[in-house]
């Protein structure tokens, strides 16, 4: 995954923040490469003086790296099958897959909640679940929805979760809890019993729990589930903000446009197997975009476009679409205008991640057993 | 989660397991004067926010060994703030009130009270009318066979399973609470509840006894007289022994709690086992195994009212409780540290 570095990260509209994060990431990689090699030499021993940022096969700078990660549940269900996942530092990583494809199972293994049947997982350069105690204070997680103590207020819920972390300073606990509540917009409802929270409020409180401390990595399993449009927007903003601070965000979701909007990288799972992973732009580019011409003179337009080498022409209500040709598009447009076609709109519609996703995982609606 | 990992780190919860920042260094590295960052990520210095993969020493979690007890405090507060806990304690506090009133009514009606003392404390119940302090002994004897262990069964059974059921267990573990630390915290809290529950019964009994009956010097089972002050001291000692008698049930309940993800199932199983053992303890054919039932020596606390105190059964009781704590505590640990948390 070396090739997924700075240059390819840049997404239109987000080039600023993401680019910044990556320049810094790159600098750090250079600085630490010496110690990395030492750590490698020690292999799995993990005696733990120096951080080990290599996954063991040259995946430097990977925040999450799994090798042949496999989980077979006790019932015999193969939920995750030989997963080779690499999440670069500083990325916003979208983890996609249909229902039951093994996303939550993977996240549970990464968080040390369940033991892999085989294979290894490294988080922040350390093996999980063995190094849970060292790694997890740097990780904020939302796993399969929030879970709260209904008989405690929102604030008391956070105080309890914070108390569970032995590395959390009790002197700053109240301040940090208030800051986290503020960050997810729950300050006004902080005194209310969590049992009386709405789904979206619970989700926000769950997120607040993940933000109690500055984190190196955020693992969010469907974070916008149950949120109102403003809430979703805020979460997206929050994710961007965190990412620009250098936090790596690992995000599972079904909402593809959401992934497309916030993620720099993505991986797609289906039936426990990893189908693809890489920069979002590359994934979407896999499914080709289409040339869209909006015009009332569709018949003429189609004729001209055919002459210009545009294949797979389809005449629609508002104009013509086709596969974009290899030649300069401005020339194609000029040819249309020269032929007297009244062009109201001309452009290439980028293939959405949804197209790519469906192309990869199939159209079928039924959940695989 | 492997057992090896936990056993390696359980001994010192904060120290050697955090290699990037050795404990003493971490303590001094954090200057106490300026308040650390208020906003989770916003205000953190950029130098520590580099998107590098590994855990670097600069961001190594600096933690203080004492912080590890924050969870215990939180657990205590959470447990005793629950409506359910309050209800259990209220039921326990009501028992001495009912016994006291019943004795008062019966004796004022003229018929001498004999043998109706519920848990087998007839030796004490007859004396209540002479001395209110005996209501403490009677109430403890009446609640020890069932009410007290049932309350413990509810708290212990729900300890892990209840958190699993609510899903809060996974968030505690990724906090990370640490499995061994969480289990120890849960056990310590259950034991604290044993003590509080017993003291609630004793205090309620003392209050009711003082209100309804005369207080004064008392006669021990051996027939000697002791002062009221010493009687009070013995009452406290008995309460402590009764609380200690519940250690075994607490460990058993905690073990059962690690077996299931349903709090209700764990509570029901624990209470069911409790009743079964009490019944089996009465069947003469099981004579050979009865000394290993956790409830077998429970009523030995009465021996503290002899002069001199008869220690044998008391010692056997405490030894048996320690055995149960060791066996079921280890079983609970083995189970919990190796368990897949899927709830
Ligand atoms: N506790 C369990 N015991 C047995 N099988 C399980 C368990 N949890 C999940 N599975 C199975 O493992 C597979 C993957 O489940 P998982 O929850 O990881 O999917 P997911 O990708 O998170 O799905 P969703 O998008 O619906 O959240 C499914 O086939 C599921 O039936
Ligand atoms: Mg899921």
Short mmCIF file of C-alpha atoms and ligand atoms in Angstrom, two decimals, chain A residues 71-80 95-108 144 221-222 252-254 269 272 367-369, chain B residues 342-343, ligand 1:
data_model
loop_
_atom_site.label_atom_id
_atom_site.label_comp_id
_atom_site.label_asym_id
_atom_site.label_seq_id
_atom_site.Cartn_x
_atom_site.Cartn_y
_atom_site.Cartn_z
CA UNK A 71 -12.65 -15.57 12.62
CA UNK A 72 -14.85 -18.61 12.74
CA UNK A 73 -17.57 -18.30 15.34
CA UNK A 74 -18.35 -21.19 17.61
CA UNK A 75 -21.39 -22.09 15.53
CA UNK A 76 -19.05 -22.71 12.59
CA UNK A 77 -19.86 -19.45 10.82
CA UNK A 78 -16.82 -18.15 8.97
CA UNK A 79 -17.35 -14.43 9.55
CA UNK A 80 -13.96 -13.08 8.45
CA UNK A 95 -14.92 0.10 5.68
CA UNK A 96 -17.72 -1.04 3.40
CA UNK A 97 -19.68 -4.19 2.93
CA UNK A 98 -23.20 -5.56 2.78
CA UNK A 99 -24.97 -6.74 5.94
CA UNK A 100 -23.26 -9.73 7.51
CA UNK A 101 -20.04 -9.30 5.55
CA UNK A 102 -17.92 -9.31 8.71
CA UNK A 103 -17.24 -5.63 9.38
CA UNK A 104 -18.26 -5.64 13.03
CA UNK A 105 -16.49 -8.95 13.58
CA UNK A 106 -13.29 -7.40 12.20
CA UNK A 107 -13.66 -4.36 14.42
CA UNK A 108 -14.22 -6.55 17.48
CA UNK A 144 -22.27 -1.67 16.85
CA UNK A 221 -18.96 1.36 13.40
CA UNK A 222 -21.82 3.11 11.59
CA UNK A 252 -17.73 1.47 8.74
CA UNK A 253 -20.89 2.57 7.05
CA UNK A 254 -23.55 1.63 4.57
CA UNK A 269 -15.81 -6.61 2.25
CA UNK A 272 -15.98 -12.20 5.10
CA UNK A 367 -27.86 -11.36 2.78
CA UNK A 368 -25.40 -14.17 2.25
CA UNK A 369 -25.75 -16.94 4.85
CA UNK B 342 -19.90 -10.60 21.24
CA UNK B 343 -22.66 -8.81 23.09
N1 LIG C 1 -21.87 -13.89 17.94
C1 LIG C 1 -21.95 -14.50 16.75
N2 LIG C 1 -22.04 -15.84 16.67
C2 LIG C 1 -22.10 -16.46 15.48
N3 LIG C 1 -22.09 -15.84 14.30
C3 LIG C 1 -22.02 -14.49 14.30
C4 LIG C 1 -21.95 -13.75 15.52
N4 LIG C 1 -21.87 -12.44 15.22
C5 LIG C 1 -21.91 -12.36 13.87
N5 LIG C 1 -21.99 -13.59 13.32
C6 LIG C 1 -22.01 -13.90 11.88
O1 LIG C 1 -20.83 -13.39 11.30
C7 LIG C 1 -21.09 -12.79 10.04
C8 LIG C 1 -20.56 -11.37 10.03
O2 LIG C 1 -21.27 -10.58 10.97
P1 LIG C 1 -20.90 -9.07 11.29
O3 LIG C 1 -21.72 -8.65 12.44
O4 LIG C 1 -19.44 -8.97 11.40
O5 LIG C 1 -21.39 -8.34 9.95
P2 LIG C 1 -21.41 -6.80 9.58
O6 LIG C 1 -20.58 -6.65 8.37
O7 LIG C 1 -21.05 -5.98 10.76
O8 LIG C 1 -22.94 -6.58 9.20
P3 LIG C 1 -23.86 -5.27 9.35
O9 LIG C 1 -23.57 -4.42 8.18
O10 LIG C 1 -25.24 -5.83 9.28
O11 LIG C 1 -23.56 -4.64 10.66
C9 LIG C 1 -22.59 -12.90 9.83
O12 LIG C 1 -22.84 -13.96 8.94
C10 LIG C 1 -23.15 -13.20 11.17
O13 LIG C 1 -24.26 -14.06 11.06
#
